[in-house]
Amino acid sequence: MDLGLHGRRVLITGGSRGIGFAVADALAAEGAAVGLVARDPAGLTGAAARLEPRGVPVATAVADVSDTPQLKQAVSEVAAALGGLDRLVANAGGTVGRGNLTSAGDDDFTATFALNAGHAAELIRAGLPHLKAAGGGAVVIISSVTGMRPAPRTAYAAAKAAEIHLAATAAQELAPSGVRVNCVSPGSIMFPGGGWDTFQRENPEDFAAFVDTQFPHRRLGTLPEVADVVAFLLSDRASWVTGANVAVDGAQIYPSARHFD
């Protein structure tokens, strides 16, 4: 299926690795120009080199997405390099500190919220003038099934739940501007160097029990399985889909192999 993304210009935060890079690669395969935003200059350089065989324009910008001035500057740099923006993917996220209320340090909760839902909101605000100039567009926020079904870590779960509601609410607000906003909530995704890869090596018995009891298909998800859903939601094939939260979790039951103390 041709998704009609050829020539579209897409900015992706956290785009140098993991889900963010997988989304960039899927979009580049469809002929979209991609802009990658991340904190690590070396990681961005490597990601851009890996995308080079796709033969599409690739721009990069270094920024801590929880720093709003840096994020706004990155959006401006990418938009200038690509000649505008049609699509946004708020993918960057994570946990600051240990994540649970009983183990967190001062301001860890607010910092985690800023890194996830806060950055997604500021990305939309910064990118909106470019989307309007393009005649409309689409946004995908990468949340998590932890935002739907509570599990450790508390701060991350609350921030991801906020992202889901942000997408639903922003979809209502931005519809008059011709902008669609959706959310994708991946379950546990396995990839080299990712969190579950590390957990498997450090806790092999716990990981095996997790897979055997919480996944009907007896495996974790893969990066392309998430990226393909994001690409569809960004395409005009999904023109009547907005305000939705799409779980990409293989019917995963409990969201985590971790447990509260």
XYZ file of C-alpha atoms in Angstrom:
261
model
C 0.000 0.000 0.000
C 1.337 3.414 -0.987
C 0.842 5.629 2.061
C 1.260 8.813 0.056
C 4.064 10.080 2.278
C 6.535 10.786 -0.522
C 7.858 14.319 -0.136
C 6.310 14.863 3.296
C 8.569 16.460 5.884
C 8.558 14.836 9.313
C 10.285 15.837 12.561
C 10.888 13.077 15.118
C 12.144 13.667 18.641
C 14.303 10.938 20.115
C 14.916 10.011 16.500
C 18.449 8.630 16.664
C 17.668 5.189 18.131
C 14.954 2.748 19.194
C 11.367 3.480 18.218
C 12.239 6.964 16.996
C 14.798 5.731 14.483
C 12.543 2.869 13.401
C 9.823 5.425 12.631
C 12.302 7.578 10.719
C 13.432 4.575 8.677
C 9.855 3.528 7.891
C 8.978 7.056 6.768
C 12.147 7.397 4.712
C 11.290 4.108 3.000
C 8.010 5.767 1.979
C 9.918 8.709 0.507
C 9.423 11.204 3.330
C 12.111 13.684 4.321
C 12.968 13.269 7.988
C 14.346 15.512 10.700
C 15.869 13.854 13.754
C 16.127 15.587 17.131
C 18.109 14.076 20.018
C 20.653 15.017 22.687
C 23.656 13.062 21.380
C 25.425 14.587 18.356
C 27.288 11.352 17.613
C 24.077 9.343 17.734
C 22.421 11.763 15.317
C 25.354 11.567 12.916
C 25.216 7.783 12.963
C 21.452 7.719 12.462
C 21.662 10.094 9.503
C 24.325 7.882 7.925
C 22.116 4.816 8.334
C 19.280 6.627 6.551
C 21.461 7.784 3.653
C 20.724 4.717 1.469
C 17.031 5.683 1.516
C 17.896 8.638 -0.714
C 15.714 11.184 1.074
C 16.625 14.510 2.712
C 17.689 14.052 6.350
C 18.214 16.881 8.823
C 19.411 16.676 12.415
C 19.300 19.012 15.405
C 20.762 18.566 18.866
C 18.438 19.418 21.754
C 17.325 18.404 25.218
C 13.617 18.235 24.473
C 12.683 19.035 28.071
C 14.358 22.428 27.567
C 11.702 24.378 25.659
C 14.027 26.994 24.103
C 16.299 24.206 22.831
C 13.320 22.304 21.465
C 11.948 25.375 19.685
C 15.360 26.057 18.156
C 15.586 22.452 16.953
C 12.166 22.717 15.315
C 13.235 25.896 13.555
C 16.500 24.324 12.351
C 14.814 21.218 10.986
C 12.008 23.194 9.332
C 14.566 25.450 7.645
C 16.619 22.477 6.447
C 13.622 20.595 5.050
C 11.748 23.601 3.693
C 8.919 23.285 6.206
C 7.144 20.578 8.194
C 4.037 18.478 7.517
C 4.236 15.916 10.322
C 5.469 15.687 13.926
C 6.330 12.643 16.053
C 6.783 13.232 19.801
C 8.773 10.137 20.638
C 11.352 11.218 23.214
C 10.570 10.136 26.761
C 11.671 8.141 29.748
C 11.984 8.262 33.519
C 14.014 10.737 35.543
C 15.306 9.109 38.729
C 13.925 5.854 40.075
C 10.372 6.762 39.157
C 8.194 5.626 42.065
C 6.872 8.090 44.614
C 8.515 6.216 47.483
C 11.934 6.151 45.829
C 12.001 9.388 43.801
C 14.107 12.408 44.596
C 12.849 15.963 44.734
C 11.398 17.099 41.403
C 11.887 13.700 39.711
C 8.149 13.472 39.080
C 7.886 16.909 37.470
C 11.050 16.290 35.450
C 9.622 13.002 34.145
C 6.372 14.745 33.243
C 8.295 17.481 31.417
C 10.326 14.923 29.449
C 7.220 13.085 28.272
C 3.914 14.997 28.115
C 5.548 18.399 28.548
C 7.844 18.000 25.575
C 5.013 16.605 23.439
C 2.900 19.689 24.107
C 5.769 22.076 23.438
C 6.678 20.238 20.237
C 3.147 20.689 18.950
C 3.177 24.369 19.903
C 6.511 24.942 18.178
C 5.572 22.955 15.085
C 2.037 24.229 14.640
C 2.908 27.349 12.595
C 4.777 25.134 10.138
C 1.879 22.664 9.899
C -0.541 25.515 9.287
C 1.743 26.937 6.609
C 1.700 23.522 4.928
C -2.100 23.539 4.891
C -2.490 21.090 7.789
C -0.757 17.956 8.928
C -0.618 15.167 11.450
C 0.980 14.510 14.827
C 1.677 11.215 16.585
C 2.613 11.073 20.258
C 4.404 7.919 21.398
C 2.962 6.978 24.781
C 2.947 3.524 26.401
C 0.565 0.856 27.624
C 1.824 1.857 31.069
C -0.281 4.978 30.584
C -3.326 2.723 30.188
C -2.689 0.000 32.779
C -0.801 1.127 35.903
C 2.580 -0.414 36.647
C 5.948 0.771 37.878
C 7.260 3.407 37.444
C 4.631 5.773 38.886
C 5.929 9.023 37.413
C 6.338 7.488 33.955
C 2.867 5.919 34.089
C 1.225 9.228 35.003
C 3.153 11.119 32.320
C 2.228 8.570 29.654
C -1.440 8.719 30.678
C -1.222 12.485 30.238
C 0.142 12.021 26.716
C -2.847 9.892 25.763
C -5.255 12.562 26.967
C -3.149 15.298 25.368
C -3.580 13.634 21.984
C -7.337 13.317 22.418
C -7.735 16.922 23.551
C -5.311 18.441 21.037
C -7.178 16.607 18.272
C -10.286 18.583 19.196
C -8.431 21.884 19.507
C -6.430 21.638 16.297
C -9.064 20.155 13.993
C -10.054 23.610 12.638
C -6.423 24.022 11.527
C -6.547 20.758 9.585
C -4.208 19.005 12.016
C -4.841 15.455 13.207
C -3.355 14.248 16.502
C -3.132 10.602 17.537
C -1.328 8.545 20.127
C 0.450 5.200 19.800
C 0.987 3.171 22.974
C 3.563 0.425 22.473
C 3.776 -2.500 24.802
C 7.138 -4.007 25.708
C 9.384 -3.768 22.646
C 12.608 -5.733 22.255
C 15.587 -4.304 20.393
C 19.366 -4.418 20.869
C 20.498 -1.978 23.535
C 16.951 -1.266 24.697
C 15.621 -1.509 28.222
C 14.157 -4.979 27.802
C 17.352 -6.254 26.204
C 19.219 -5.116 29.317
C 16.578 -6.507 31.658
C 16.720 -9.892 29.925
C 20.477 -10.122 30.401
C 20.386 -8.997 34.030
C 17.229 -10.880 35.101
C 16.855 -13.910 32.801
C 14.450 -15.866 35.029
C 12.176 -12.892 35.697
C 12.190 -12.033 32.003
C 11.285 -15.573 30.968
C 8.382 -15.631 33.421
C 7.238 -12.246 32.135
C 7.135 -13.460 28.540
C 5.453 -16.756 29.408
C 2.679 -15.237 31.518
C 1.947 -11.780 30.076
C 2.129 -12.256 26.287
C -0.411 -14.428 24.459
C 2.008 -14.675 21.529
C 4.914 -15.572 23.842
C 7.172 -12.791 22.596
C 7.769 -9.072 22.885
C 7.026 -6.663 20.072
C 9.498 -5.439 17.462
C 10.431 -1.955 16.299
C 8.929 -2.301 12.779
C 5.597 -3.361 14.291
C 5.391 0.002 16.048
C 6.884 2.071 13.231
C 4.431 0.777 10.637
C 1.462 1.870 12.755
C 2.957 5.329 13.240
C 3.594 5.674 9.506
C -0.022 4.763 8.749
C -1.393 7.294 11.246
C 0.782 10.008 9.712
C -0.461 9.206 6.224
C -3.545 10.455 4.429
C -4.795 6.853 4.490
C -5.681 7.646 8.108
C -7.387 10.924 7.212
C -10.438 10.193 9.400
C -8.458 8.986 12.414
C -7.769 11.623 15.044
C -7.889 11.731 18.826
C -7.242 7.983 18.935
C -4.893 5.948 21.091
C -3.668 2.829 19.326
C -2.147 0.142 21.534
C 0.579 -1.834 19.771
C 1.114 -4.502 22.401
C 0.149 -7.944 21.087
C -2.584 -8.097 23.770
C 0.040 -7.806 26.503
C -1.544 -8.235 29.938
C 0.584 -6.592 32.666
C 2.698 -3.732 31.304
C 5.921 -4.490 33.163
C 8.154 -7.217 34.556
C 8.904 -4.867 37.435
C 6.835 -4.728 40.610
C 6.374 -2.220 43.389
C 8.341 -2.895 46.555
